[in-house]
Coordinates of N, CA and C in Angstrom, one line a residue:
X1 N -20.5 -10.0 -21.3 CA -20.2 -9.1 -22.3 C -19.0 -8.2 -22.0
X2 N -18.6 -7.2 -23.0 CA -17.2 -6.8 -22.5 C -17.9 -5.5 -21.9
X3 N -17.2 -4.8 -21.5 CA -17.4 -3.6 -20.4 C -17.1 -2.9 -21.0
X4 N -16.5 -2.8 -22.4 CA -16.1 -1.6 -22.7 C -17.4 -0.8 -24.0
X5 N -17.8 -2.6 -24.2 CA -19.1 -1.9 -25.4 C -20.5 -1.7 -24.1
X6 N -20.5 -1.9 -23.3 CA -21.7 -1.6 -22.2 C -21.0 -0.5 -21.3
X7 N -20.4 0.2 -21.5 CA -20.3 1.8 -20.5 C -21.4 1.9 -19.5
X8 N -21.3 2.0 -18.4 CA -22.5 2.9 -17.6 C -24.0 1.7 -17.3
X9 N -23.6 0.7 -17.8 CA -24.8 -0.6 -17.8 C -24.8 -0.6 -16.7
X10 N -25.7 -1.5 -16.0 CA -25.3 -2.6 -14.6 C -25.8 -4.4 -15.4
X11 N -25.7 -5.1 -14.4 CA -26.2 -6.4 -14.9 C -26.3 -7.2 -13.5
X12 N -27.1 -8.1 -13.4 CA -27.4 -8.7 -12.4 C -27.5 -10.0 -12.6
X13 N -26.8 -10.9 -12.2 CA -27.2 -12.6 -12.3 C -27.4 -12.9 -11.0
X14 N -28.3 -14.0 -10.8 CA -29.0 -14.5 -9.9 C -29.4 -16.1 -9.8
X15 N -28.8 -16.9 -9.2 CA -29.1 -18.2 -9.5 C -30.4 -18.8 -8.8
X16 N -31.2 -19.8 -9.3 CA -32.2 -20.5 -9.0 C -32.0 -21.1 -8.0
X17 N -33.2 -22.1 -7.3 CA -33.1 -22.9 -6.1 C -32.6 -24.0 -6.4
X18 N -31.8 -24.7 -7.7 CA -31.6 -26.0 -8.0 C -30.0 -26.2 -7.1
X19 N -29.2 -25.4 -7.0 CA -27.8 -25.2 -7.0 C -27.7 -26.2 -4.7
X20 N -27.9 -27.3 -5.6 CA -28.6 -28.2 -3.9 C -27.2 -28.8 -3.4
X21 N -26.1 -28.9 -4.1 CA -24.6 -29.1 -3.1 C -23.9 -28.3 -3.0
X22 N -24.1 -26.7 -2.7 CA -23.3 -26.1 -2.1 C -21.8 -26.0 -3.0
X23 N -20.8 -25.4 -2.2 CA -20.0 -25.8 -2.7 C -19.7 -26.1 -3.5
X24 N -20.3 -27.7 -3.8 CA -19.6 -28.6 -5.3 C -20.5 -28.0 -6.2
X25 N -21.5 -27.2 -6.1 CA -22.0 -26.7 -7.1 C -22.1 -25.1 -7.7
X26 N -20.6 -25.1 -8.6 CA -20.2 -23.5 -8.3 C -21.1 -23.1 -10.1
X27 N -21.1 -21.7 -10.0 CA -20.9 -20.9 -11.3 C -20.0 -20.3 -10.9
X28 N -18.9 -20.0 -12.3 CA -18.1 -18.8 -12.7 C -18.2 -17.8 -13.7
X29 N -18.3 -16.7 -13.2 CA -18.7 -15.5 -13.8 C -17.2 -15.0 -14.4
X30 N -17.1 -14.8 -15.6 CA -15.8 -14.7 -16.2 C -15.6 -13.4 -16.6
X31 N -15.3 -12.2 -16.5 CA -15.0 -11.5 -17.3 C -14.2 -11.7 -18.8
X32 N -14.4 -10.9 -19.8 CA -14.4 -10.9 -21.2 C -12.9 -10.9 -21.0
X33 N -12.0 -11.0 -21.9 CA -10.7 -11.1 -22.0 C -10.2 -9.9 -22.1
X34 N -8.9 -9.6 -21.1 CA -8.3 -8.3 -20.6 C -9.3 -7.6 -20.0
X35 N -10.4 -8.2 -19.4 CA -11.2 -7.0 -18.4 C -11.5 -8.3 -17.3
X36 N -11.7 -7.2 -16.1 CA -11.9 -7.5 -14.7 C -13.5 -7.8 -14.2
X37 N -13.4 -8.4 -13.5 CA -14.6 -8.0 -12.4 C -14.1 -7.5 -11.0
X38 N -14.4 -6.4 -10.8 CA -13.5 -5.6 -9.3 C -11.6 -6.4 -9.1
X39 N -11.3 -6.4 -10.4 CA -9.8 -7.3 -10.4 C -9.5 -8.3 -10.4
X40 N -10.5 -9.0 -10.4 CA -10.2 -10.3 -10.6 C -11.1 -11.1 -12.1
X41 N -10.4 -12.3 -12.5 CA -10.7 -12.6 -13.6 C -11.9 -13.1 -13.5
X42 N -12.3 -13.8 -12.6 CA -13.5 -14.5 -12.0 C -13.9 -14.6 -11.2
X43 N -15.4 -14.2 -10.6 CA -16.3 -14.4 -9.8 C -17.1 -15.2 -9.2
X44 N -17.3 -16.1 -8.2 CA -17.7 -17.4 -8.1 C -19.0 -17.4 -7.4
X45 N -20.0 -17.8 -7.6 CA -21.1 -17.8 -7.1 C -21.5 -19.7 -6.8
X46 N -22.1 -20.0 -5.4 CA -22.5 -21.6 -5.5 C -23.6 -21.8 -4.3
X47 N -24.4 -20.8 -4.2 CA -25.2 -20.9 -3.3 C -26.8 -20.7 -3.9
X48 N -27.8 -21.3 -3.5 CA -29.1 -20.9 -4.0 C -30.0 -19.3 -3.5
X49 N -30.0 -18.7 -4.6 CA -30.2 -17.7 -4.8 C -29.5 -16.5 -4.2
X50 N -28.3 -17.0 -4.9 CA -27.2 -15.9 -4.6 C -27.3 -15.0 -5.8
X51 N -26.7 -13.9 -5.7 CA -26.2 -12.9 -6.8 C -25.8 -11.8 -6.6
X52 N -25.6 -11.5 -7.8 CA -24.6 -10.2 -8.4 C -24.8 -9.2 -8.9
X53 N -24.3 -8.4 -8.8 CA -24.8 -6.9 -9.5 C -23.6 -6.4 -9.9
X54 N -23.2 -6.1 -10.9 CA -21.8 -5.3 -11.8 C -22.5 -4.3 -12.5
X55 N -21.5 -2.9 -12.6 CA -21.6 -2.2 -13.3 C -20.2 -2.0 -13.8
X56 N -20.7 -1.5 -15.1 CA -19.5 -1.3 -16.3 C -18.7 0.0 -16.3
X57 N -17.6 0.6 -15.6 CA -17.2 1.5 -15.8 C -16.2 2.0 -17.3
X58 N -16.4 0.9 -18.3 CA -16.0 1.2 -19.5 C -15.0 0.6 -19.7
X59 N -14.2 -0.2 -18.5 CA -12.9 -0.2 -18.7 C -12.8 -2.0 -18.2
X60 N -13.9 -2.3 -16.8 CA -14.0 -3.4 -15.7 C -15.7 -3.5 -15.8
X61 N -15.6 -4.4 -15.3 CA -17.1 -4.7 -14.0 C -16.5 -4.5 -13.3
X62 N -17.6 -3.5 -12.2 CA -17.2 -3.0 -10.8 C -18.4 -4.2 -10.0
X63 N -18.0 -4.7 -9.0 CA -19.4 -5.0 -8.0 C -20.1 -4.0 -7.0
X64 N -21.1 -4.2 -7.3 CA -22.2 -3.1 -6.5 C -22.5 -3.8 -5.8
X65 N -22.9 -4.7 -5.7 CA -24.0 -5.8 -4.8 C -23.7 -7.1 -5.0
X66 N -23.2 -7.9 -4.1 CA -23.3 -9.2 -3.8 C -24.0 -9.8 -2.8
X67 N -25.2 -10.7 -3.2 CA -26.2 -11.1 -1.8 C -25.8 -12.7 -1.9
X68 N -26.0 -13.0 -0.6 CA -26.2 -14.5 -0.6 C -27.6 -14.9 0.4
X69 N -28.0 -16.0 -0.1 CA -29.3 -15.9 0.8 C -29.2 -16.8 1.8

């Protein structure tokens, strides 16, 4: 979602235990068009039960938390 209609939100994605090749098995987290995630356009997650935590400073997604397990 864009960042600028979620002000002050956080959000958290978290992938399941299926993600079984590593590597070859990515998600990309996109930010909305003309906004960031901590500056960059995309976020890459490819590990089982990895995740994310962004909050919306109005303007970006900032990252708060990135775990990998």
């Amino acid at each position: 979602p864009n960042a600028a209609d979620l002000t002050f939100r956080n959000i958290r994605i978290v992938t399941d235990g299926t993600l079984d090749n590593g590597a070859a098995d990515k998600i990309n987290i996109t930010a909305a068009s003309g906004e960031t995630i901590d500056g960059q356009d995309i976020f890459e997650i490819s590990k089982r039960y990895e995740g994310i935590s962004v909050w919306s400073d109005g303007y970006e997604w900032r990252i708060i938390q990135a775990k990998a397990h």
